[in-house]
Tab-separated table of C-alpha atoms and ligand atoms in Angstrom:
chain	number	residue	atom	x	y	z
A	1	UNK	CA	108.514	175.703	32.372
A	2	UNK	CA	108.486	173.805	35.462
A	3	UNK	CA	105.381	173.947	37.611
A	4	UNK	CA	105.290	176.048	41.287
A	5	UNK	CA	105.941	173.852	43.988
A	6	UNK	CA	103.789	173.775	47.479
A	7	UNK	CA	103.212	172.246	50.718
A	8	UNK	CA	101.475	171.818	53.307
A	9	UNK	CA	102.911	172.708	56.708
A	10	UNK	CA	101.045	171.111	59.326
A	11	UNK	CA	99.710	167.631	59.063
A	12	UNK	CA	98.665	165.231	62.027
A	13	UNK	CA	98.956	161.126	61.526
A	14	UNK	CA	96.950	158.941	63.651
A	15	UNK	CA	100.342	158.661	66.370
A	16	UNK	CA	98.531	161.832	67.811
A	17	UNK	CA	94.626	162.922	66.713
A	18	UNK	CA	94.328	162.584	62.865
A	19	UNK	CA	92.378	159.444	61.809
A	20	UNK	CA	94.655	159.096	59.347
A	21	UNK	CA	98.027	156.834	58.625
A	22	UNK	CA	101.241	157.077	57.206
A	23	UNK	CA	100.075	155.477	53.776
A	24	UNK	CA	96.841	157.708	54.227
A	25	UNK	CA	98.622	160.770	54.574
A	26	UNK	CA	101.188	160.127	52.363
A	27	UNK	CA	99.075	158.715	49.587
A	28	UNK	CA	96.632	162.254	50.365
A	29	UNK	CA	99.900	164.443	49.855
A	30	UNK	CA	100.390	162.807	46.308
A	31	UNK	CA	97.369	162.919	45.038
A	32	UNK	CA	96.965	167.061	45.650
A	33	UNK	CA	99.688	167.324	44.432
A	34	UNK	CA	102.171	168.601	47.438
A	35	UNK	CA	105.674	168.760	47.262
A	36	UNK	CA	106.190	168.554	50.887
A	37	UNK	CA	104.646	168.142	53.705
A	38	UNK	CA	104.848	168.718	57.437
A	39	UNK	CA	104.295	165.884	59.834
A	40	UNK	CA	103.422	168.022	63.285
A	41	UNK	CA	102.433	165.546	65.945
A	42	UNK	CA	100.911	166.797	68.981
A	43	UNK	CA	103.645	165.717	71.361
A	44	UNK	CA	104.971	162.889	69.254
A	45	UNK	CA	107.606	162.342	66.909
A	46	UNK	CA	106.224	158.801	65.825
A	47	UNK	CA	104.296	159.221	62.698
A	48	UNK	CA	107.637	160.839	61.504
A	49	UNK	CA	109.758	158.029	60.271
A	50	UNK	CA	107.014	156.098	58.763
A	51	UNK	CA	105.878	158.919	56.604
A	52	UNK	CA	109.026	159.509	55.428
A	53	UNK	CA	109.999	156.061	54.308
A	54	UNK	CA	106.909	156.859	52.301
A	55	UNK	CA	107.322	159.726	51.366
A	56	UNK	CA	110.757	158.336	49.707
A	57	UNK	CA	108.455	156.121	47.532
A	58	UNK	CA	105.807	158.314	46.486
A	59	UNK	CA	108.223	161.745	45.177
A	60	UNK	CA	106.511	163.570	48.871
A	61	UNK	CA	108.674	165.574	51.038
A	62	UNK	CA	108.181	164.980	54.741
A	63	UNK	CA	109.737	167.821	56.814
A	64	UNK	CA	110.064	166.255	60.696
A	65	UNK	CA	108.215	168.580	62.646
A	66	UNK	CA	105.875	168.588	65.974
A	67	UNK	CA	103.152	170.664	67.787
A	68	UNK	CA	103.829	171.246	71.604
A	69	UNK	CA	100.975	173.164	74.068
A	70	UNK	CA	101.764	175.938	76.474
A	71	UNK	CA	99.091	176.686	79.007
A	72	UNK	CA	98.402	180.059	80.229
A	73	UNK	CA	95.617	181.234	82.814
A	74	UNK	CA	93.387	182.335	79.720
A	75	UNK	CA	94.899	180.745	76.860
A	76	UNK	CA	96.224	177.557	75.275
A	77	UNK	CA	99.134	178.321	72.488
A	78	UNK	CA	100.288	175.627	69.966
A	79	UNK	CA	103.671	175.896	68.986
A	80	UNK	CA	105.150	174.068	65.953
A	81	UNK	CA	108.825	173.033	65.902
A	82	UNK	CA	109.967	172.408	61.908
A	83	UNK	CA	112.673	170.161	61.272
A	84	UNK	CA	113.861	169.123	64.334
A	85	UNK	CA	115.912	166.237	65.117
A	86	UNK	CA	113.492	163.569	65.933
A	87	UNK	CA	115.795	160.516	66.917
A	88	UNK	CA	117.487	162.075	69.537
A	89	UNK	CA	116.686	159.775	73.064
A	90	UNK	CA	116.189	162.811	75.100
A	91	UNK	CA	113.629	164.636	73.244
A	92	UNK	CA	111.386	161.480	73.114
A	93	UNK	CA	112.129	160.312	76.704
A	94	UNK	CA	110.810	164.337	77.371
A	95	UNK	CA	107.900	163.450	74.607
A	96	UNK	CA	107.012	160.090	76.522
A	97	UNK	CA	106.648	161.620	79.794
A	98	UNK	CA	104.022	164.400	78.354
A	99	UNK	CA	102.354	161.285	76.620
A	100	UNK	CA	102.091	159.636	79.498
A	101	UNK	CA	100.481	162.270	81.493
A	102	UNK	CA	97.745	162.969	78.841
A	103	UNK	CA	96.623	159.316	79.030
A	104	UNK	CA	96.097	159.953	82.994
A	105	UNK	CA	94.250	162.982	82.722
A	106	UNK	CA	91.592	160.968	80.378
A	107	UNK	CA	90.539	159.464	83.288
A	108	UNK	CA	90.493	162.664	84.912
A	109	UNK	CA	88.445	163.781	82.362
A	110	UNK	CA	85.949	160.859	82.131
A	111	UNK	CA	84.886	160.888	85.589
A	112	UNK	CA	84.306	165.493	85.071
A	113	UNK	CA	82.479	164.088	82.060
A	114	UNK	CA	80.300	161.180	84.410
A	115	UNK	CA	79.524	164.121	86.590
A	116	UNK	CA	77.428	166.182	84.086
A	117	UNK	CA	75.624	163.259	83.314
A	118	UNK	CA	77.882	162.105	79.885
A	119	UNK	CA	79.555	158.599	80.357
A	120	UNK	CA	82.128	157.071	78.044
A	121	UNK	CA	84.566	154.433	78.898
A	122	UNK	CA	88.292	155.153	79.046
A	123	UNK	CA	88.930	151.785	76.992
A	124	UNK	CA	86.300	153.478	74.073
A	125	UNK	CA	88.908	156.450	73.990
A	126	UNK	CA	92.126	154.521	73.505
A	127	UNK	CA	90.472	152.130	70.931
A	128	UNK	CA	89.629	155.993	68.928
A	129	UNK	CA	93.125	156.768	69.503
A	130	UNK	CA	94.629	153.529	67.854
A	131	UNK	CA	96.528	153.493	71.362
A	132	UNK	CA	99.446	155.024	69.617
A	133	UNK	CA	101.486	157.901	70.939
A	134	UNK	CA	99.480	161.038	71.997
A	135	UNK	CA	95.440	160.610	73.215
A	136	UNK	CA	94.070	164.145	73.577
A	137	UNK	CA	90.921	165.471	73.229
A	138	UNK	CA	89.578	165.104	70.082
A	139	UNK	CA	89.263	161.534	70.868
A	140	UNK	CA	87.527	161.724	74.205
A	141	UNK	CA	85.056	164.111	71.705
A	142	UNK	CA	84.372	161.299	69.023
A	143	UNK	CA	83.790	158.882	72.279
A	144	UNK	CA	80.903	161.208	73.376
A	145	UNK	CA	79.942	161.699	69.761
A	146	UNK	CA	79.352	157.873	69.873
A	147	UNK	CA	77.661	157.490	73.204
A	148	UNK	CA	75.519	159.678	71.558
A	149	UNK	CA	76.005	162.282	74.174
A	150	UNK	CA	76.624	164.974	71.923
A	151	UNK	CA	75.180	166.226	68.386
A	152	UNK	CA	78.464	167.352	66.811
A	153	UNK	CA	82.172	167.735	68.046
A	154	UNK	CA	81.477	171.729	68.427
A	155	UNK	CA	79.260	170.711	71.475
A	156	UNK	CA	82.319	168.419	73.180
A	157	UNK	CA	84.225	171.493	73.157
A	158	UNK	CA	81.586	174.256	73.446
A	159	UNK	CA	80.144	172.618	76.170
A	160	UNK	CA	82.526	170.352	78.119
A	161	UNK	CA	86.032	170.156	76.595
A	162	UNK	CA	87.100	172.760	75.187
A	163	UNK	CA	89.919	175.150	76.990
A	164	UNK	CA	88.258	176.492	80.384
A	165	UNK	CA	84.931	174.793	79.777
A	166	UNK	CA	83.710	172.150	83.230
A	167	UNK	CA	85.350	168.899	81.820
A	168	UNK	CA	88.292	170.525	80.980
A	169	UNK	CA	91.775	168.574	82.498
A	170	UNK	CA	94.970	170.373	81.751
A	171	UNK	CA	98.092	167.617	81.264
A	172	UNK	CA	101.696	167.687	82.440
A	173	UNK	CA	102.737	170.676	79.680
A	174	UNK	CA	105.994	172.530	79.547
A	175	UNK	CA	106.380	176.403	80.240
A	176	UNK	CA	107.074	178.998	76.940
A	177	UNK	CA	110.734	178.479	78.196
A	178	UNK	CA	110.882	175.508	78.225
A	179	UNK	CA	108.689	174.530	75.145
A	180	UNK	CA	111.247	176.992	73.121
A	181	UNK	CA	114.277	175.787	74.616
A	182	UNK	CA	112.970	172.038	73.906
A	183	UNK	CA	112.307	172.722	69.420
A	184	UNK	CA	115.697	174.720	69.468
A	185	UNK	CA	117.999	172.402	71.125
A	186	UNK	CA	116.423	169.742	69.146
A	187	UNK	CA	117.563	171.716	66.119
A	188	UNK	CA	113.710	173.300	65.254
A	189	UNK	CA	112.755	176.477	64.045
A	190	UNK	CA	110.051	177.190	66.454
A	191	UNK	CA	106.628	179.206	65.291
A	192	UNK	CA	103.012	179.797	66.805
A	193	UNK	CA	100.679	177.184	65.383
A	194	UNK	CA	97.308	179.320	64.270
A	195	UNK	CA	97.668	182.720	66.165
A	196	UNK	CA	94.453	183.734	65.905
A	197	UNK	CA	93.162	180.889	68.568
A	198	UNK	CA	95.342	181.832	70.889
A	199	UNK	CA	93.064	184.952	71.435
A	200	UNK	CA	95.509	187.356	72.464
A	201	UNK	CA	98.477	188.444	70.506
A	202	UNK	CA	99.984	189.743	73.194
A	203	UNK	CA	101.453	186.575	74.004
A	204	UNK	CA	104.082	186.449	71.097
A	205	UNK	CA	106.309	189.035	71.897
A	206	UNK	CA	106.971	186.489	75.068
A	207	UNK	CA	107.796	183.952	72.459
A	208	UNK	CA	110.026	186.427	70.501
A	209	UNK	CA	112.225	186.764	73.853
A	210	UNK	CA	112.991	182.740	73.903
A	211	UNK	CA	113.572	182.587	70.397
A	212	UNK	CA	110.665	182.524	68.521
A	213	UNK	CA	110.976	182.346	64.316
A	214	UNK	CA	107.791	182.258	63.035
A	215	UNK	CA	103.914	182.637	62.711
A	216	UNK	CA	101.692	180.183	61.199
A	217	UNK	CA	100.093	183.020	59.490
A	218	UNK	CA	97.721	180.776	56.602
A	219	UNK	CA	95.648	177.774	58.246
A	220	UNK	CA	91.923	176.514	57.776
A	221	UNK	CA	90.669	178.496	60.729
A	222	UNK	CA	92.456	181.767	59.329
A	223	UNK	CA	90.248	184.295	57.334
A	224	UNK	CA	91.646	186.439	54.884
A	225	UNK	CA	91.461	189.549	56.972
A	226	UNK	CA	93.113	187.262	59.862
A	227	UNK	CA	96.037	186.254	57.677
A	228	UNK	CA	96.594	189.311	56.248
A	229	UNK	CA	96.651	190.347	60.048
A	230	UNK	CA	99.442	188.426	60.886
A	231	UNK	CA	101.235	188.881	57.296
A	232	UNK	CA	102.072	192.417	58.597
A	233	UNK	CA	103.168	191.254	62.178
A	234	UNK	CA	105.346	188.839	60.505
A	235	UNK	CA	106.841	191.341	58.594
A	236	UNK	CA	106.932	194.167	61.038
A	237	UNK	CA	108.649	191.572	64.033
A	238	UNK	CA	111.131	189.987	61.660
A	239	UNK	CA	109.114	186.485	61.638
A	240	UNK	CA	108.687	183.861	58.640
A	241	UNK	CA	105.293	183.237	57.590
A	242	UNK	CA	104.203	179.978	57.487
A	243	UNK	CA	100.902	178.027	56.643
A	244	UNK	CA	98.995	174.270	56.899
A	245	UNK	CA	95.653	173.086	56.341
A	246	UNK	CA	95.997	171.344	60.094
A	247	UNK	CA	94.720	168.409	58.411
A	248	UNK	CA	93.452	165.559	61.169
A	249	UNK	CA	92.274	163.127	58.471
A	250	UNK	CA	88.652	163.266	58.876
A	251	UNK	CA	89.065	163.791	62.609
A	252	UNK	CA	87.468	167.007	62.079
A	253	UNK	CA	85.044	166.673	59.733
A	254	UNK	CA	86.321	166.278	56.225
A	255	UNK	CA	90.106	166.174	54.923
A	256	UNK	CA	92.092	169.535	54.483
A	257	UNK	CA	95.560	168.399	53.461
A	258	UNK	CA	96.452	171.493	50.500
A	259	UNK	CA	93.445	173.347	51.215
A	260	UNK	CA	96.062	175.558	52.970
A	261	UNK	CA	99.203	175.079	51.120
A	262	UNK	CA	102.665	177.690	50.525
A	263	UNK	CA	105.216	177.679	47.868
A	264	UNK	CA	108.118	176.180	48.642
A	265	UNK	CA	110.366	178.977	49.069
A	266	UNK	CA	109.105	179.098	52.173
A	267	UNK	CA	110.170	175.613	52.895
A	268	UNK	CA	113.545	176.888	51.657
A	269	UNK	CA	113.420	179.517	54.479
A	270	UNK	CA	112.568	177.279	56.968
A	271	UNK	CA	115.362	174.723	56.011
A	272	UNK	CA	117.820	177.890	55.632
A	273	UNK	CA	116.909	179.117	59.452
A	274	UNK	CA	117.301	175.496	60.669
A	275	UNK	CA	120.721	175.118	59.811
A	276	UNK	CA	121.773	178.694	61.190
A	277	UNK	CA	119.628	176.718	64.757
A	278	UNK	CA	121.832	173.750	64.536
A	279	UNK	CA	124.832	175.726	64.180
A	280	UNK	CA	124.181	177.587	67.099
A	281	UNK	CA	120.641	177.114	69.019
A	282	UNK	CA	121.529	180.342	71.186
A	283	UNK	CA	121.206	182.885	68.030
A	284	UNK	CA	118.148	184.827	67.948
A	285	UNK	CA	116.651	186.383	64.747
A	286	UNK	CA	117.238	190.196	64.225
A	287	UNK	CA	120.317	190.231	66.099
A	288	UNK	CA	118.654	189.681	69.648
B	301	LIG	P1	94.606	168.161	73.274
B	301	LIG	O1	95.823	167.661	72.556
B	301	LIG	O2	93.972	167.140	74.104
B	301	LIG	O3	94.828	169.463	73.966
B	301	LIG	O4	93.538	168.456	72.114
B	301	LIG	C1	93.888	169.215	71.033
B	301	LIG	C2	92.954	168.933	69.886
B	301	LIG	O5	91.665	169.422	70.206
B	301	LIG	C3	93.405	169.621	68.597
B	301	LIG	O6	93.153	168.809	67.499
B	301	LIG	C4	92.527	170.837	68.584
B	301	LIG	O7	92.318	171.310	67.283
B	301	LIG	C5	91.252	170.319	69.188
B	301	LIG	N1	90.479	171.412	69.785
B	301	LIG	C6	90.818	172.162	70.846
B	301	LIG	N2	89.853	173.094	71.097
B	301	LIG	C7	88.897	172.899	70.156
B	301	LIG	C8	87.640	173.506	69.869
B	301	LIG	N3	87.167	174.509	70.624
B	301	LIG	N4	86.938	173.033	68.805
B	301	LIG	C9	87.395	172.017	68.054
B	301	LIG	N5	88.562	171.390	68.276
B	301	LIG	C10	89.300	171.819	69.303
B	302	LIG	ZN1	95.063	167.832	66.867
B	303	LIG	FE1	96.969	173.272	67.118
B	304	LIG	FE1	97.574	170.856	64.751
């Protein structure tokens, strides 16, 4: 009999906010036991090729993927692209320019942070974020977790960081138009990263009308009840389900990689939808 195959669908590397490396990553694929995994970069396709070239070595499959922000007045949505084409020059000229902007709004947010009284050093930051790729801020957190500023990394966002909170800096993001057109004419299938933080579903059906394919319907911050939730939109708007453990390394605590974790059929569906994408990146699902 040959044993049911899973993976884990969204996995950071230390190019954007996971303290983890390729070889980390990799090695903590192997050892639970994943067939594949998802490399999903905030806003970076750099931990991509490096993970692969391992993944080669150790028997892991690494499907290229990202995760791109879209700001709204009362919302942040993550939205993952699976198995786009990484290489391509435009897509990371487009990447480096969104990079570039979330290194100056650190500074921005430094000086919010000096303000209320919490001071960390810009250089402290980019040291946390191995100065590779994206800096966000779960490394301006484990700065203020260090100046001792804060107890845990619930207070940096709870109190300062976190979406609409005083220290809050938005960077240089792309609109749901763009951010859709961007995964599709790369070639990805495009699906909302952990629904249930967006706060308000009302916000897909806006995705659905630039081409939206999927909802991250399992991940860590998912209960059952939520998942379930979104296992019946999925099926009622025509959407694959997809799930990850949003593993950061220890960036948030402990390591998740396959605590969240789908059979690979559903990998099979994603691959299956990508190649209908790169046929034609105008199709829609369900005939739209
Ligand atoms: P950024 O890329 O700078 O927008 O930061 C995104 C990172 O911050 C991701 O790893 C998120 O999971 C994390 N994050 C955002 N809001 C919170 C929150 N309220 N609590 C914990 N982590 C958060
Ligand atoms: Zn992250
Ligand atoms: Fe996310
Ligand atoms: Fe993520």
């Amino acid at each position: 009999m040959t044993q049911a195959k899973y993976a884990d669908l969204h996995v950071h590397t230390f190019y954007s906010d996971s303290t983890f490396s390729p070889e980390e990553v990799v090695s903590c694929a192997k050892e639970q036991g994943l067939a594949a995994i998802a490399i999903c970069d905030h806003d970076t396709v750099d931990g991509i090729d490096p993970c692969m070239a391992l993944g080669l070595e150790n028997g892991v499959e690494i499907i290229p993927g990202i995760e791109m922000s879209v700001e709204k007045m009362d919302a942040e949505i993550h939205v993952l692209g699976y198995f786009i084409d990484w290489k391509q020059e435009w897509l990371r000229k487009k990447l480096k320019e969104i990079q570039d902007s979330r290194v100056e709004r650190i500074f921005v947010m430094i000086e919010k942070l000096k303000a209320m009284g919490v001071n960390i050093d810009a250089e402290e930051v980019f040291k946390i974020a191995v100065n590779k790729g994206s800096v966000g801020r779960l490394h301006v957190a484990k700065a203020m977790l260090n100046s001792g500023a804060i107890k845990n990394l619930r207070e940096a966002f709870g109190k300062y960081i976190g979406f609409a909170k005083p220290c809050y800096v938005p960077y240089a993001k792309l609109s749901t138009k763009d951010t859709m057109e961007l995964i599709l004419k790369s070639g990805g299938v495009p699906v909302i990263a952990h629904p249930d933080l967006i706060g308000n579903d009302e916000y897909i059906s806006e995705f659905i009308d630039y081409g939206l394919r999927g909802l991250e319907v399992y991940h860590t911050d998912h209960k059952s009840h939520v998942s379930k939730k979104y296992e019946a939109m999925a099926k009622e708007l025509g959407l694959i389900m997809t799930g990850g453990s949003d593993c950061h390394g220890m960036g948030k605590g402990r390591i998740l990689m396959g605590t969240v974790r789908v059979t690979y059929e559903l990998v099979e569906r994603l691959k299956e939808e990508a190649r209908k994408i790169k046929d034609d990146p105008s199709t829609r699902p369900m005939g739209k």
